[in-house]
Amino acid sequence: MLVITNARPSVLAGIDRILVENGLTHTRHPGPDRCVIAVDGHAGAATITRLAATPGVIDVLTAPGDQWLSARRVRPSTTRVDVGFGVEVGGDAFVVAAGPCAVESQAVLNDITSVVALGGASILRGGAFKPRSHPASFQGLGAEGLALLARQREVTAIPVVTEVLDPRHVAAVAESADILQIGARNMHNFELLKEAGRSGRPVLLKRGLAATVDEWFGAAEYVLRTGNPHVILCERGVRTFEPATRFTLDLGAVAVAKRRGHLPVLVDPSHATGRRELVRPLALAAAAAGADGLLLDVHTAPETARCDGAQALTAADFDRLMADLRPVLRALGRPLV
Ligand code: PEP
């Protein structure tokens, strides 16, 4: 059961009492304009009626299909996720997170950071732990990569997003990065989702390669139920019969996710297409489809990149995309962060 309220603290304490008296455990999920109380166990009809009649209670949702903390019905306004350094995802402005697929060295990371920061990105992306399809492929620099990202963030005052693959690494990643990325392959890793949630850091949750929107939202629910409201969804393409692109970017899912939920949604056209020449049109389409921002692979020398060079935008490609994005965002009435 979810109890949606805008009650004062004294009334919230009264709701707590009603639940405790009835042997129901619950967690509070405060937000800017409402507090949602997620209740475990079965509440009887009399308790539900009593809760619904409590002043400040907006709704009591009891149907199993309604138990979604991420639902727009539960919170009508889009969640704004403060990712640090004055950057907000899900606010009025559109955000661009860009950087290398994998962190390779201090020098390369410096060059790429300069390109993306000067070009208008407000978040630096970069993988230290890489989920590669083959074990012989470059697996990332690990802890050394994290240290390079942390240094970049310190020097340039730009928030950093990086992937965490293992629940045992969550604390270390949360110390070096501002946003924990859960990759497509780990969207169903519920222990990792819970651990990332408990870190309190914003979580960027990529959609699984073959996950339905419902499953994607279910994964978000795992993070939200830890009490961490800072969840950002990311559509990155799904597996279909079509081999012309690496995955099929599902912009329909972006529109669905924006209507269904209140969480901000980013789009990653780099991992979706696997081909740099397709990133620009799909990035522009993602903005038009209502995405709150983009996640882009950028590399100053993609031909030497140790991971996914074919999908990385060059510095010139990135500048061109950003120039083309501005009029699209203007038409949408959305500034760039
Ligand atoms: C990535 O963004 O580095 C990545 C591996 O993406 P995905 O999980 O979408 O494949």
Short mmCIF file of C-alpha atoms and ligand atoms in Angstrom, two decimals:
data_model
loop_
_atom_site.label_atom_id
_atom_site.label_comp_id
_atom_site.label_asym_id
_atom_site.label_seq_id
_atom_site.Cartn_x
_atom_site.Cartn_y
_atom_site.Cartn_z
CA MET A 1 0.00 0.00 0.00
CA LEU A 2 1.16 3.57 -0.69
CA VAL A 3 -0.18 6.46 1.36
CA ILE A 4 0.31 9.79 -0.42
CA THR A 5 0.20 12.82 1.82
CA ASN A 6 1.11 16.44 2.14
CA ALA A 7 0.44 16.30 5.87
CA ARG A 8 2.31 18.27 8.51
CA PRO A 9 4.91 16.36 10.61
CA SER A 10 2.49 16.00 13.55
CA VAL A 11 -0.07 14.35 11.26
CA LEU A 12 2.64 12.13 9.75
CA ALA A 13 3.42 10.95 13.27
CA GLY A 14 -0.28 10.11 13.66
CA ILE A 15 -0.18 8.05 10.45
CA ASP A 16 2.90 6.23 11.78
CA ARG A 17 0.95 5.40 14.92
CA ILE A 18 -2.03 4.00 12.99
CA LEU A 19 0.31 1.77 10.98
CA VAL A 20 2.29 0.59 13.99
CA GLU A 21 -0.90 -0.16 15.96
CA ASN A 22 -1.96 -2.38 13.06
CA GLY A 23 1.39 -4.20 12.92
CA LEU A 24 2.34 -2.67 9.57
CA THR A 25 5.98 -1.80 8.84
CA HIS A 26 6.52 1.17 6.59
CA THR A 27 9.06 3.58 5.15
CA ARG A 28 8.66 7.28 4.52
CA HIS A 29 9.70 8.77 1.19
CA PRO A 30 9.65 12.54 1.54
CA GLY A 31 9.68 14.78 -1.51
CA PRO A 32 9.48 18.48 -2.24
CA ASP A 33 5.68 18.68 -2.07
CA ARG A 34 4.50 15.32 -0.76
CA CYS A 35 5.54 12.46 1.44
CA VAL A 36 4.79 8.95 0.26
CA ILE A 37 4.56 6.19 2.84
CA ALA A 38 5.23 2.70 1.51
CA VAL A 39 3.53 0.14 3.72
CA ASP A 40 4.46 -3.56 3.81
CA GLY A 41 1.93 -6.23 4.60
CA HIS A 42 -1.83 -6.34 4.37
CA ALA A 43 -3.93 -3.49 5.76
CA GLY A 44 -7.55 -4.21 6.65
CA ALA A 45 -10.46 -2.19 5.23
CA ALA A 46 -10.96 -0.27 8.49
CA THR A 47 -7.32 0.84 8.56
CA ILE A 48 -7.47 1.94 4.93
CA THR A 49 -10.64 3.96 5.61
CA ARG A 50 -9.03 5.56 8.68
CA LEU A 51 -5.89 6.47 6.74
CA ALA A 52 -7.88 7.88 3.82
CA ALA A 53 -9.88 10.08 6.23
CA THR A 54 -6.73 11.52 7.89
CA PRO A 55 -6.29 15.23 7.08
CA GLY A 56 -3.53 15.77 4.53
CA VAL A 57 -3.83 12.28 3.04
CA ILE A 58 -4.24 12.74 -0.71
CA ASP A 59 -4.64 9.13 -1.75
CA VAL A 60 -4.25 5.59 -0.47
CA LEU A 61 -3.21 3.18 -3.22
CA THR A 62 -3.91 -0.44 -2.43
CA ALA A 63 -4.10 -2.22 -5.80
CA PRO A 64 -0.93 -4.29 -6.46
CA GLY A 65 -0.52 -2.56 -9.85
CA ASP A 66 -0.41 0.86 -8.16
CA GLN A 67 2.57 0.28 -5.86
CA TRP A 68 5.08 2.41 -7.78
CA LEU A 69 7.06 5.12 -6.02
CA SER A 70 8.21 6.16 -9.49
CA ALA A 71 4.69 6.81 -10.79
CA ARG A 72 3.61 10.28 -11.91
CA ARG A 73 0.33 9.59 -10.19
CA VAL A 74 2.29 9.46 -6.93
CA ARG A 75 4.39 12.57 -7.64
CA PRO A 76 3.01 14.73 -10.45
CA SER A 77 6.10 16.90 -10.99
CA THR A 78 9.33 15.59 -12.50
CA THR A 79 11.97 14.74 -9.92
CA ARG A 80 14.92 17.10 -10.03
CA VAL A 81 18.12 15.27 -9.24
CA ASP A 82 20.86 17.48 -7.87
CA VAL A 83 24.08 15.84 -9.04
CA GLY A 84 26.43 18.37 -7.50
CA PHE A 85 28.42 21.38 -8.71
CA GLY A 86 25.16 23.22 -9.37
CA VAL A 87 23.94 20.73 -12.00
CA GLU A 88 20.41 19.39 -11.85
CA VAL A 89 18.97 16.58 -14.00
CA GLY A 90 15.22 16.73 -14.60
CA GLY A 91 14.93 20.48 -14.13
CA ASP A 92 14.02 23.05 -16.76
CA ALA A 93 17.38 22.73 -18.48
CA PHE A 94 18.58 19.93 -20.76
CA VAL A 95 21.81 18.27 -19.64
CA VAL A 96 24.57 16.66 -21.63
CA ALA A 97 26.88 14.10 -20.02
CA ALA A 98 29.83 13.29 -22.28
CA GLY A 99 33.25 11.71 -22.17
CA PRO A 100 35.14 8.56 -23.03
CA CYS A 101 33.52 5.15 -22.92
CA ALA A 102 36.48 4.03 -20.80
CA VAL A 103 39.01 6.07 -18.86
CA GLU A 104 42.39 5.29 -20.44
CA SER A 105 45.00 7.68 -19.03
CA GLN A 106 45.30 11.03 -17.34
CA ALA A 107 46.45 12.74 -20.57
CA VAL A 108 43.61 11.40 -22.73
CA LEU A 109 41.05 12.14 -20.04
CA ASN A 110 42.34 15.72 -19.71
CA ASP A 111 41.97 16.28 -23.45
CA ILE A 112 38.48 14.80 -23.61
CA THR A 113 37.30 16.68 -20.52
CA SER A 114 38.43 19.97 -22.07
CA VAL A 115 36.54 19.20 -25.28
CA VAL A 116 33.29 18.23 -23.61
CA ALA A 117 33.35 20.93 -20.92
CA LEU A 118 34.15 23.72 -23.38
CA GLY A 119 31.61 22.31 -25.83
CA GLY A 120 28.73 22.57 -23.34
CA ALA A 121 28.56 19.28 -21.47
CA SER A 122 27.81 19.72 -17.79
CA ILE A 123 28.62 16.17 -16.64
CA LEU A 124 31.71 14.08 -17.41
CA ARG A 125 31.12 10.41 -18.20
CA GLY A 126 33.85 7.75 -18.16
CA GLY A 127 34.04 4.07 -17.32
CA ALA A 128 36.60 2.80 -14.82
CA PHE A 129 35.00 -0.66 -14.52
CA LYS A 130 33.89 -1.86 -17.95
CA PRO A 131 31.31 -4.61 -18.53
CA ARG A 132 32.82 -6.10 -21.70
CA SER A 133 31.22 -8.90 -23.70
CA HIS A 134 34.54 -10.80 -23.90
CA PRO A 135 36.89 -11.29 -20.93
CA ALA A 136 39.96 -10.63 -23.09
CA SER A 137 38.74 -7.11 -23.93
CA PHE A 138 39.96 -4.10 -21.93
CA GLN A 139 38.14 -4.25 -18.59
CA GLY A 140 38.87 -0.67 -17.54
CA LEU A 141 41.52 0.76 -15.24
CA GLY A 142 39.47 -0.02 -12.13
CA ALA A 143 40.56 1.87 -9.01
CA GLU A 144 43.16 3.80 -11.00
CA GLY A 145 40.43 4.98 -13.37
CA LEU A 146 38.31 6.10 -10.44
CA ALA A 147 41.23 8.14 -9.09
CA LEU A 148 41.67 9.81 -12.48
CA LEU A 149 37.97 10.71 -12.59
CA ALA A 150 38.07 12.05 -9.03
CA ARG A 151 41.02 14.23 -9.91
CA GLN A 152 39.27 15.55 -13.01
CA ARG A 153 36.24 16.43 -10.94
CA GLU A 154 38.38 18.24 -8.39
CA VAL A 155 40.32 20.23 -10.96
CA THR A 156 37.48 21.12 -13.32
CA ALA A 157 34.54 21.20 -10.86
CA ILE A 158 32.41 19.04 -13.15
CA PRO A 159 30.23 16.23 -11.79
CA VAL A 160 31.26 12.73 -12.82
CA VAL A 161 29.18 9.68 -13.74
CA THR A 162 30.80 6.25 -13.81
CA GLU A 163 29.56 2.67 -13.81
CA VAL A 164 29.62 0.39 -10.79
CA LEU A 165 29.60 -3.32 -11.56
CA ASP A 166 29.94 -4.91 -8.15
CA PRO A 167 28.14 -4.20 -4.85
CA ARG A 168 31.55 -4.38 -3.12
CA HIS A 169 32.74 -1.38 -5.15
CA VAL A 170 29.79 0.89 -4.41
CA ALA A 171 31.45 2.76 -1.52
CA ALA A 172 34.63 3.44 -3.51
CA VAL A 173 32.74 4.55 -6.61
CA ALA A 174 30.46 6.76 -4.51
CA GLU A 175 33.53 8.48 -3.10
CA SER A 176 35.02 9.29 -6.51
CA ALA A 177 31.89 9.99 -8.54
CA ASP A 178 28.76 12.09 -8.22
CA ILE A 179 26.44 9.67 -10.04
CA LEU A 180 26.58 5.85 -9.93
CA GLN A 181 25.76 4.30 -13.27
CA ILE A 182 24.05 0.93 -13.31
CA GLY A 183 24.73 -0.49 -16.74
CA ALA A 184 22.28 -2.26 -19.03
CA ARG A 185 23.73 -5.66 -18.15
CA ASN A 186 23.19 -5.09 -14.45
CA MET A 187 19.71 -3.60 -14.56
CA HIS A 188 18.39 -6.85 -13.07
CA ASN A 189 21.14 -7.12 -10.43
CA PHE A 190 18.90 -6.34 -7.48
CA GLU A 191 21.61 -6.56 -4.79
CA LEU A 192 23.68 -4.02 -6.74
CA LEU A 193 20.64 -1.77 -7.14
CA LYS A 194 19.96 -1.86 -3.40
CA GLU A 195 23.58 -1.20 -2.49
CA ALA A 196 23.79 1.69 -4.97
CA GLY A 197 20.55 3.07 -3.54
CA ARG A 198 21.86 2.87 0.01
CA SER A 199 24.89 4.96 -0.97
CA GLY A 200 22.54 7.96 -1.20
CA ARG A 201 24.29 9.08 -4.41
CA PRO A 202 22.24 9.78 -7.55
CA VAL A 203 21.84 6.58 -9.59
CA LEU A 204 21.76 6.57 -13.39
CA LEU A 205 19.81 3.44 -14.28
CA LYS A 206 20.25 2.16 -17.81
CA ARG A 207 17.53 0.08 -19.36
CA GLY A 208 18.47 -3.58 -19.81
CA LEU A 209 19.27 -4.86 -23.31
CA ALA A 210 15.98 -6.75 -23.43
CA ALA A 211 14.04 -5.21 -20.57
CA THR A 212 10.48 -4.03 -20.89
CA VAL A 213 9.60 -0.57 -19.60
CA ASP A 214 7.85 -2.30 -16.71
CA GLU A 215 11.03 -4.20 -15.77
CA TRP A 216 13.09 -1.01 -16.07
CA PHE A 217 10.71 0.76 -13.70
CA GLY A 218 10.80 -2.27 -11.40
CA ALA A 219 14.59 -1.87 -11.19
CA ALA A 220 14.15 1.84 -10.38
CA GLU A 221 11.75 0.82 -7.62
CA TYR A 222 14.52 -1.23 -5.96
CA VAL A 223 16.65 1.92 -5.68
CA LEU A 224 13.76 4.15 -4.60
CA ARG A 225 12.66 1.71 -1.89
CA THR A 226 16.05 2.12 -0.18
CA GLY A 227 14.96 5.70 0.51
CA ASN A 228 17.16 7.17 -2.23
CA PRO A 229 14.94 9.35 -4.44
CA HIS A 230 17.77 10.42 -6.78
CA VAL A 231 17.15 8.09 -9.72
CA ILE A 232 17.76 9.03 -13.35
CA LEU A 233 16.60 6.63 -16.07
CA CYS A 234 18.61 6.13 -19.26
CA GLU A 235 17.31 4.58 -22.49
CA ARG A 236 20.23 3.02 -24.38
CA GLY A 237 18.60 0.85 -27.00
CA VAL A 238 17.19 -2.65 -26.85
CA ARG A 239 17.93 -5.85 -28.74
CA THR A 240 15.71 -6.37 -31.78
CA PHE A 241 15.89 -8.30 -35.08
CA GLU A 242 17.62 -5.28 -36.71
CA PRO A 243 21.40 -5.59 -37.12
CA ALA A 244 21.94 -2.22 -38.88
CA THR A 245 22.48 -0.60 -35.51
CA ARG A 246 24.03 -2.27 -32.48
CA PHE A 247 20.74 -1.94 -30.59
CA THR A 248 17.45 -0.27 -31.49
CA LEU A 249 17.01 3.07 -29.76
CA ASP A 250 13.52 3.01 -28.31
CA LEU A 251 12.35 6.62 -28.27
CA GLY A 252 8.80 5.39 -27.75
CA ALA A 253 9.97 4.12 -24.36
CA VAL A 254 11.26 7.61 -23.55
CA ALA A 255 7.84 9.12 -24.18
CA VAL A 256 6.23 6.30 -22.17
CA ALA A 257 8.69 6.70 -19.29
CA LYS A 258 8.09 10.46 -19.13
CA ARG A 259 4.32 9.97 -18.97
CA ARG A 260 4.36 7.00 -16.66
CA GLY A 261 6.92 8.22 -14.15
CA HIS A 262 8.31 11.34 -12.55
CA LEU A 263 11.97 10.34 -12.88
CA PRO A 264 14.17 12.22 -15.34
CA VAL A 265 15.13 10.31 -18.49
CA LEU A 266 18.40 10.54 -20.41
CA VAL A 267 19.15 8.92 -23.77
CA ASP A 268 22.42 7.28 -24.81
CA PRO A 269 22.52 7.24 -28.61
CA SER A 270 26.18 6.12 -28.59
CA HIS A 271 25.64 2.68 -27.06
CA ALA A 272 22.30 2.36 -28.88
CA THR A 273 23.71 2.73 -32.36
CA GLY A 274 27.36 1.74 -31.98
CA ARG A 275 28.02 4.07 -34.93
CA ARG A 276 29.20 7.67 -34.56
CA GLU A 277 27.49 8.88 -37.75
CA LEU A 278 24.10 7.95 -36.28
CA VAL A 279 24.60 9.59 -32.90
CA ARG A 280 23.75 13.15 -33.99
CA PRO A 281 20.33 12.48 -35.60
CA LEU A 282 19.23 10.26 -32.74
CA ALA A 283 20.48 12.72 -30.12
CA LEU A 284 18.39 15.47 -31.73
CA ALA A 285 15.40 13.12 -31.94
CA ALA A 286 15.82 12.22 -28.27
CA ALA A 287 15.64 15.88 -27.28
CA ALA A 288 12.50 16.30 -29.40
CA ALA A 289 10.98 13.16 -27.84
CA GLY A 290 11.15 14.76 -24.40
CA ALA A 291 14.38 13.38 -22.94
CA ASP A 292 15.93 15.43 -20.15
CA GLY A 293 19.41 15.01 -21.51
CA LEU A 294 21.97 12.88 -23.30
CA LEU A 295 24.79 10.51 -22.41
CA LEU A 296 27.43 10.60 -25.15
CA ASP A 297 30.72 8.88 -25.89
CA VAL A 298 33.35 11.39 -27.01
CA HIS A 299 37.02 10.69 -27.75
CA THR A 300 39.75 12.91 -29.10
CA ALA A 301 41.32 9.96 -30.98
CA PRO A 302 38.56 7.35 -31.42
CA GLU A 303 40.74 5.20 -33.68
CA THR A 304 42.99 4.44 -30.70
CA ALA A 305 40.20 4.16 -28.10
CA ARG A 306 40.44 1.03 -25.98
CA CYS A 307 36.67 0.62 -25.90
CA ASP A 308 33.88 1.32 -28.41
CA GLY A 309 35.82 3.80 -30.59
CA ALA A 310 33.39 3.35 -33.49
CA GLN A 311 30.60 5.05 -31.59
CA ALA A 312 32.66 7.87 -30.07
CA LEU A 313 32.12 11.37 -31.42
CA THR A 314 35.27 13.26 -32.31
CA ALA A 315 35.77 16.76 -30.88
CA ALA A 316 34.46 18.24 -34.15
CA ASP A 317 31.43 15.90 -34.16
CA PHE A 318 30.64 16.86 -30.59
CA ASP A 319 30.84 20.59 -31.32
CA ARG A 320 28.59 20.16 -34.34
CA LEU A 321 26.05 18.18 -32.38
CA MET A 322 25.97 20.79 -29.63
CA ALA A 323 25.53 23.56 -32.21
CA ASP A 324 22.63 21.66 -33.80
CA LEU A 325 21.09 20.85 -30.44
CA ARG A 326 20.73 24.49 -29.39
CA PRO A 327 18.02 25.49 -31.92
CA VAL A 328 16.14 22.25 -31.22
CA LEU A 329 16.15 23.04 -27.51
CA ARG A 330 15.14 26.64 -28.22
CA ALA A 331 12.16 25.39 -30.19
CA LEU A 332 11.27 23.16 -27.25
CA GLY A 333 11.63 26.06 -24.83
CA ARG A 334 14.40 24.28 -22.97
CA PRO A 335 17.75 25.84 -22.16
CA LEU A 336 20.97 23.83 -22.08
CA VAL A 337 22.54 23.63 -18.59
C1 PEP B 1 28.46 2.55 -20.84
O1 PEP B 1 27.70 3.53 -20.81
O2 PEP B 1 29.68 2.64 -20.66
C2 PEP B 1 27.90 1.21 -21.08
C3 PEP B 1 28.64 0.10 -21.02
O3 PEP B 1 26.61 1.24 -21.43
P1 PEP B 1 25.50 0.07 -21.45
O4 PEP B 1 25.42 -0.46 -20.07
O5 PEP B 1 24.30 0.81 -21.90
O6 PEP B 1 25.96 -0.94 -22.46
#
